[in-house]
mmCIF file of C-alpha atoms in Angstrom:
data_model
loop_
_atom_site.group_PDB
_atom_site.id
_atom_site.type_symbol
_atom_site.label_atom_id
_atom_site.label_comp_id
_atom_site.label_asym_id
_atom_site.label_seq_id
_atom_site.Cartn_x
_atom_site.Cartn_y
_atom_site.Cartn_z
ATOM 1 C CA UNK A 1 -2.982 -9.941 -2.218
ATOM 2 C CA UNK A 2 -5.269 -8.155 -0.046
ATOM 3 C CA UNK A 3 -4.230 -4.824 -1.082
ATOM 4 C CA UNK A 4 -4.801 -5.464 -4.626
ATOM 5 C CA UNK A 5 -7.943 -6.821 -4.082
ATOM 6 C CA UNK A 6 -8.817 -3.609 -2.168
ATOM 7 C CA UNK A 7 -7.814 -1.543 -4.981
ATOM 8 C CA UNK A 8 -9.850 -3.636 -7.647
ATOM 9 C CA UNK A 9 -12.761 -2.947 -5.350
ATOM 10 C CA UNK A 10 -12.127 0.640 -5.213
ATOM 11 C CA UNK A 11 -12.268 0.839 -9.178
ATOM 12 C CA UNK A 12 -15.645 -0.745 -9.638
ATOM 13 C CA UNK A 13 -17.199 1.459 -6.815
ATOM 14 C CA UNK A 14 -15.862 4.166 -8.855
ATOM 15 C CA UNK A 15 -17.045 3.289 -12.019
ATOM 16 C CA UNK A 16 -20.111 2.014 -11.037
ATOM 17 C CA UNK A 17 -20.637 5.532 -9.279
ATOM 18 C CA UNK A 18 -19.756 7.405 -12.965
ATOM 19 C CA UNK A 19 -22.411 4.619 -14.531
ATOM 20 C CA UNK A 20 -24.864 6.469 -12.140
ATOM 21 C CA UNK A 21 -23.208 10.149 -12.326
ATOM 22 C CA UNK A 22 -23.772 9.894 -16.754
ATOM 23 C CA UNK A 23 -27.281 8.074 -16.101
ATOM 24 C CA UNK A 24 -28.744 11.220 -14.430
ATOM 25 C CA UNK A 25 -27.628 14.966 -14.533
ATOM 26 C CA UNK A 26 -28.956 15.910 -11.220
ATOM 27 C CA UNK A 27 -26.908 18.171 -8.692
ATOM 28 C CA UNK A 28 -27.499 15.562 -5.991
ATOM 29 C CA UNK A 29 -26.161 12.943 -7.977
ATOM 30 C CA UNK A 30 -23.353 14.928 -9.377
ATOM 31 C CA UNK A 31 -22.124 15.704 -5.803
ATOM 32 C CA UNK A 32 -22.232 12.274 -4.671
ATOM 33 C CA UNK A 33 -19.584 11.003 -7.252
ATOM 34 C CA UNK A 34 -17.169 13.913 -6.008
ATOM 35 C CA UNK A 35 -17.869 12.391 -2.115
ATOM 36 C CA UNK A 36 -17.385 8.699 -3.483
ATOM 37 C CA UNK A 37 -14.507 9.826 -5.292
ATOM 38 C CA UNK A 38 -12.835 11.824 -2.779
ATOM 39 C CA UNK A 39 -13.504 8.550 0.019
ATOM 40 C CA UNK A 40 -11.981 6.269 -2.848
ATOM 41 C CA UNK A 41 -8.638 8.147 -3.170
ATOM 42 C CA UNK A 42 -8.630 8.480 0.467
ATOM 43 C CA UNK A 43 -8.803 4.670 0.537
ATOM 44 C CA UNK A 44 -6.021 4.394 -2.224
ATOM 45 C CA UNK A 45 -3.820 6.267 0.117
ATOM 46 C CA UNK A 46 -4.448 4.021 3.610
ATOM 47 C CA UNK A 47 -4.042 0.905 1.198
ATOM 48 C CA UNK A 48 -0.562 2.171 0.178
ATOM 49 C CA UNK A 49 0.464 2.771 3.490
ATOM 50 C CA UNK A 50 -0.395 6.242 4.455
ATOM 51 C CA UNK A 51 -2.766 5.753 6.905
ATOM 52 C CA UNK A 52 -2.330 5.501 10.574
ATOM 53 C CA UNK A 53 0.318 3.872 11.805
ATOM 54 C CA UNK A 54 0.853 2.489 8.573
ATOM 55 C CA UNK A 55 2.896 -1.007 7.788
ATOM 56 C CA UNK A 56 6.280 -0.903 9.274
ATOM 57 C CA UNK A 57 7.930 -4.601 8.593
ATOM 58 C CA UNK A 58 11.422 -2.997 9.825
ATOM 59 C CA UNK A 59 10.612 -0.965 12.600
ATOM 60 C CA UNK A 60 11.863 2.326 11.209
ATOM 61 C CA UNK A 61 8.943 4.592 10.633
ATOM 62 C CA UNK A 62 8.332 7.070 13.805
ATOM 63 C CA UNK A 63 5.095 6.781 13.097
ATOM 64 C CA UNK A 64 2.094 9.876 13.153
ATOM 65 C CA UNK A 65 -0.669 11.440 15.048
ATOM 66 C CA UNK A 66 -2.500 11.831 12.164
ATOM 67 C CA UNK A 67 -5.332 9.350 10.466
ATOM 68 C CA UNK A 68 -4.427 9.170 7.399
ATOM 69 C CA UNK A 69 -1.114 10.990 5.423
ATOM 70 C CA UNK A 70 1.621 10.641 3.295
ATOM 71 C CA UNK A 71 4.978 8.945 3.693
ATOM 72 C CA UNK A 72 8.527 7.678 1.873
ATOM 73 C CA UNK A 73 9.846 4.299 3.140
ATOM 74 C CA UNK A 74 13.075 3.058 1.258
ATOM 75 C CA UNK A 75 16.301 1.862 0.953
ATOM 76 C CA UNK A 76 19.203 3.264 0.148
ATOM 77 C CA UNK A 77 22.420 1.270 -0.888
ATOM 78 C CA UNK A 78 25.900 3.489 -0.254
ATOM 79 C CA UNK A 79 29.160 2.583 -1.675
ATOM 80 C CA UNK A 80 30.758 4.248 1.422
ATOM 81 C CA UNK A 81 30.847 3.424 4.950
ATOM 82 C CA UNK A 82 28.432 3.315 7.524
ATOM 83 C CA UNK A 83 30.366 6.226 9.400
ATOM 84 C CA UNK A 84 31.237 8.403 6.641
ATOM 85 C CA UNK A 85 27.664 8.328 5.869
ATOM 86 C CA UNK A 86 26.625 9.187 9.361
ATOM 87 C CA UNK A 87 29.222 12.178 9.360
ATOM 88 C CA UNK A 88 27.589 13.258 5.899
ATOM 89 C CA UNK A 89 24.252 12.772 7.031
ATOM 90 C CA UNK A 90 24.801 14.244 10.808
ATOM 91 C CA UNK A 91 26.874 17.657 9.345
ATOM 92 C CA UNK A 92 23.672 18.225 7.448
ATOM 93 C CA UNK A 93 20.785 18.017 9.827
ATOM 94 C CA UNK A 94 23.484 19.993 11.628
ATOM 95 C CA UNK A 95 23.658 22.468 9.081
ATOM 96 C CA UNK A 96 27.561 22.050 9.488
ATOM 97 C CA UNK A 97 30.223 24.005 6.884
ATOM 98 C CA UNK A 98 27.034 26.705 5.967
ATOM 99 C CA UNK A 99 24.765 23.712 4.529
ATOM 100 C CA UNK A 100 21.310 24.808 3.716
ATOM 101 C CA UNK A 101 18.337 22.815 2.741
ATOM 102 C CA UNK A 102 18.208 22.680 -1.466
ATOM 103 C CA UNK A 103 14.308 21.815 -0.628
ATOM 104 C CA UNK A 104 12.744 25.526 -0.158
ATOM 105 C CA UNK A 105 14.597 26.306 2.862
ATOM 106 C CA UNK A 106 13.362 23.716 4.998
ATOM 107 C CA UNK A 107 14.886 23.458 9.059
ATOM 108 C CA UNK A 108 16.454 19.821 10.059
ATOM 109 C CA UNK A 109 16.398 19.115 13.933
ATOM 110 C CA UNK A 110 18.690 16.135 14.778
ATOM 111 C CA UNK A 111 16.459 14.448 17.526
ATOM 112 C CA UNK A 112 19.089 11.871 18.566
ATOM 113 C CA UNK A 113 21.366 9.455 16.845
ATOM 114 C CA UNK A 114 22.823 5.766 18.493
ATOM 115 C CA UNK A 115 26.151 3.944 17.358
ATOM 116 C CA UNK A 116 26.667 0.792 18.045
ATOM 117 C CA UNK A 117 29.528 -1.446 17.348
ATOM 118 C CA UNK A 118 30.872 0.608 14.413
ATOM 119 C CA UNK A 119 34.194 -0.716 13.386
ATOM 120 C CA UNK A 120 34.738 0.550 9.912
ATOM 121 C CA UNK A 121 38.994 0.041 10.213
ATOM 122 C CA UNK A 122 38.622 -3.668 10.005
ATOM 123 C CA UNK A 123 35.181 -4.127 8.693
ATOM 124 C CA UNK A 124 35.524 -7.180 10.999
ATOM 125 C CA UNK A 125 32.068 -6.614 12.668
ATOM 126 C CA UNK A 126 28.948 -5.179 11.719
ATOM 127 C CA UNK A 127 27.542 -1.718 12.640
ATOM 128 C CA UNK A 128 24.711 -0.624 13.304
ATOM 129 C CA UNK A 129 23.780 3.484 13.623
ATOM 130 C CA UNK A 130 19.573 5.229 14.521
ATOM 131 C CA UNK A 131 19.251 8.976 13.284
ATOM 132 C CA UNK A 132 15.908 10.215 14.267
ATOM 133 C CA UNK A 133 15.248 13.982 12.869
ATOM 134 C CA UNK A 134 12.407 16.055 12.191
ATOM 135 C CA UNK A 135 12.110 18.707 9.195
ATOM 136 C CA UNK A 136 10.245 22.441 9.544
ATOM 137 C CA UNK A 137 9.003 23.016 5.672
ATOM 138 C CA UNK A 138 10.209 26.780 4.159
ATOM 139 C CA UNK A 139 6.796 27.736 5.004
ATOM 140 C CA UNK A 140 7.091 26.965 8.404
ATOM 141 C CA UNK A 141 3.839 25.059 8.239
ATOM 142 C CA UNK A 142 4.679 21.064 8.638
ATOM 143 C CA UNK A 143 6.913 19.550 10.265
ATOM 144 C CA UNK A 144 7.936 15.688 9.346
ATOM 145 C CA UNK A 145 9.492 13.219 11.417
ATOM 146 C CA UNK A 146 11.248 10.717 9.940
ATOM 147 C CA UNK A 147 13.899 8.196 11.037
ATOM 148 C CA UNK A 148 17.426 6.442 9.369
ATOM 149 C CA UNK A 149 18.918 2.731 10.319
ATOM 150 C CA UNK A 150 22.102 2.208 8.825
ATOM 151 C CA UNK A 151 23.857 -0.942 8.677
ATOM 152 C CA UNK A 152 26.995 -2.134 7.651
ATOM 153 C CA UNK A 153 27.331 -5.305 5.207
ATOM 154 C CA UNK A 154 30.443 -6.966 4.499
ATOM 155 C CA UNK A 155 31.448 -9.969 1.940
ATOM 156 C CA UNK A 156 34.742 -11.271 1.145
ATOM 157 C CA UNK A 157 35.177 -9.109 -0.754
ATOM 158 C CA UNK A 158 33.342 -5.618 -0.469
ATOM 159 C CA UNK A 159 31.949 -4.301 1.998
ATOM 160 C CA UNK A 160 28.993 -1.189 1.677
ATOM 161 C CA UNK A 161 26.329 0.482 4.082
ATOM 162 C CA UNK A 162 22.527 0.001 4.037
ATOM 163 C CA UNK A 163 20.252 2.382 4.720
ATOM 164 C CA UNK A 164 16.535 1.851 6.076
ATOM 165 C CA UNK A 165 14.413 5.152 5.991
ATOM 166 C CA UNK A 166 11.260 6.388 6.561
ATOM 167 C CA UNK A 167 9.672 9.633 6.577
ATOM 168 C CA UNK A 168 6.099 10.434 7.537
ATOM 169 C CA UNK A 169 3.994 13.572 7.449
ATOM 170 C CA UNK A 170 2.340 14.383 10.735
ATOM 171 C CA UNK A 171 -0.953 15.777 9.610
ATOM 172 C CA UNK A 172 -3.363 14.825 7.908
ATOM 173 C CA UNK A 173 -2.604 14.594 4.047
ATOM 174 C CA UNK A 174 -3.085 12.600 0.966
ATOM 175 C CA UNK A 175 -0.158 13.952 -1.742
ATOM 176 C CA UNK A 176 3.344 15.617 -0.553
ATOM 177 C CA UNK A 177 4.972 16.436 -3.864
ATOM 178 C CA UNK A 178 7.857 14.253 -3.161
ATOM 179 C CA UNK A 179 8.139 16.132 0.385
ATOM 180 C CA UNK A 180 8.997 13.348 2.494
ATOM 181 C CA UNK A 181 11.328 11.907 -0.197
ATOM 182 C CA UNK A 182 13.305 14.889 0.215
ATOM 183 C CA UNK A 183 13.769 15.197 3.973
ATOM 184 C CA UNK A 184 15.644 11.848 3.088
ATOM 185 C CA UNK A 185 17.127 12.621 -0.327
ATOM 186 C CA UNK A 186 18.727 15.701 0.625
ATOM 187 C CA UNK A 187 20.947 14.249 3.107
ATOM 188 C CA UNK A 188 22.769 12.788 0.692
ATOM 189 C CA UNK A 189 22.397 13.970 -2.524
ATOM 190 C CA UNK A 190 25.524 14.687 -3.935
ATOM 191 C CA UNK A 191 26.923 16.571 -6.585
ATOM 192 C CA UNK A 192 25.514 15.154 -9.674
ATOM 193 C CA UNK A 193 22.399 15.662 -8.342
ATOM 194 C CA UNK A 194 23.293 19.699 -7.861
ATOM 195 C CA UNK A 195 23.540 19.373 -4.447
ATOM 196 C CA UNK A 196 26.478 20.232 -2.102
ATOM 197 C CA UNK A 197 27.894 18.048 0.745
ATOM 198 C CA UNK A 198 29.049 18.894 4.374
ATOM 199 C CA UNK A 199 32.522 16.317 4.296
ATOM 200 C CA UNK A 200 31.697 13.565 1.510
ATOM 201 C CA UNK A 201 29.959 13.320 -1.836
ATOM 202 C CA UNK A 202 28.206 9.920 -1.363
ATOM 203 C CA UNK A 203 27.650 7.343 -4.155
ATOM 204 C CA UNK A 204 24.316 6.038 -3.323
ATOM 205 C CA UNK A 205 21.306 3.678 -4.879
ATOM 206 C CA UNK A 206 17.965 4.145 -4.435
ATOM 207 C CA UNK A 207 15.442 1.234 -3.758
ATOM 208 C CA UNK A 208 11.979 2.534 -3.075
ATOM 209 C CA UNK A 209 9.241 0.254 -1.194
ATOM 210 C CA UNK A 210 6.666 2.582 -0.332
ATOM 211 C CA UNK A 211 7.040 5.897 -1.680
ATOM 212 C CA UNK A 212 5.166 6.699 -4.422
ATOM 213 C CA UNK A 213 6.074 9.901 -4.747
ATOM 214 C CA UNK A 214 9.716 10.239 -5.276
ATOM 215 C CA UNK A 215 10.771 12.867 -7.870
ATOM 216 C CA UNK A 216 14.036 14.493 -6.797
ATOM 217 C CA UNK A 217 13.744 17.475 -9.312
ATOM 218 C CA UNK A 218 11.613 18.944 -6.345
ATOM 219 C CA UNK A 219 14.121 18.200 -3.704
ATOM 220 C CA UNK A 220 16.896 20.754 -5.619
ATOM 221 C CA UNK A 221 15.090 24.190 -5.680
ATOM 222 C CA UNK A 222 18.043 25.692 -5.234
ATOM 223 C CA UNK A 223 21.095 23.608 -7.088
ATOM 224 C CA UNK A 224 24.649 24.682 -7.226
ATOM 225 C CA UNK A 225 26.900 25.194 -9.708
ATOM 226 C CA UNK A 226 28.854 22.199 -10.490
#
């Protein structure tokens, strides 16, 4: 509720500042809607989440340096197990079999990873598995950190592997084409997608919660053949 009041009250500065901007043609006031503007949209982007530490309810983002920038929190829903997912996910940032990085190029660092009562034989008890990674961009310019919880559900009958993820830029930013979606997505992407896997071609579902930019056409610069 309070965000969407804070948005509201971003849209009537700004049109109350083009009411003044149309009213008078003067350079002064001219530049003064660009400032406005440009504090609004900064404001749109802290609102959503981008700013600071930014709001966290599971404890997975790693959090950033920087005072305001962009990030990709979701959840991911695999048909597979926790552990083959891991494996997948692992031989990637690993850069296992000749993987390379569909986004531009881009350099995974595996930071460290924690299992913890994985028992995907019996399915009898739940597991839980931390991968924390960082990506260099194909520019070598950024690097993002970002951080993956999975967690192993089980029903009578079915049993699948949750993933908690978060990605965060660690400058200062407002838009990231999709970038921190894809240090996620293209761990395990699979082949519909165009992408190519390590071990296992996942079957996945995505469930965004704050990522507003998540268009995986930019992930696969380079696709393969299928």
């Amino acid at each position: 509720l309070r965000r969407n009041i804070y948005y509201t009250s971003l849209v009537k500065i700004l049109i109350d500042t083009m009411r003044i901007s149309n009213s008078s043609s003067s350079s002064s006031n001219k530049l003064a809607v660009l400032i406005v503007t440009w504090l609004c949209l900064v404001g749109v982007v802290v609102a959503s989440g981008g700013g600071g530490k930014g709001e966290d309810a599971n404890g997975v983002c790693p959090g950033s340096p920087a005072s305001f920038h962009a990030k990709c929190s979701m959840e991911v829903i695999f048909e597979n197990s926790c552990e083959t997912v891991r494996q997948e996910m692992v031989g990637r940032l690993e850069s296992k079999n000749g993987w390379k990085d569909p986004h531009n190029g881009g350099t995974y660092t595996l930071i460290s990873e924690e299992v913890i009562a994985v028992n995907d034989d019996t399915k009898s008890t739940n597991g839980l598995i931390e991968i924390h990674a960082k990506r260099l961009t194909g520019d070598q310019k950024y690097t993002d950190k970002f951080n993956i919880l999975l967690t192993t559900t089980t029903s009578s009958s079915s049993s699948s592997c949750v993933a908690q993820t978060c990605s965060e830029s660690q400058v200062n930013s407002m838009l990231d084409f999709s970038t921190n979606f894809c240090n996620i997505f293209c761990l395990y992407c699979n082949h519909e997608d165009s992408c190519t896997n390590v071990y296992t071609d996942l079957t996945y579902k995505n469930k965004y919660e704050t990522c507003k930019e998540h268009n995986s056409r930019k992930c696969i610069v380079n696709p393969v053949s299928r």
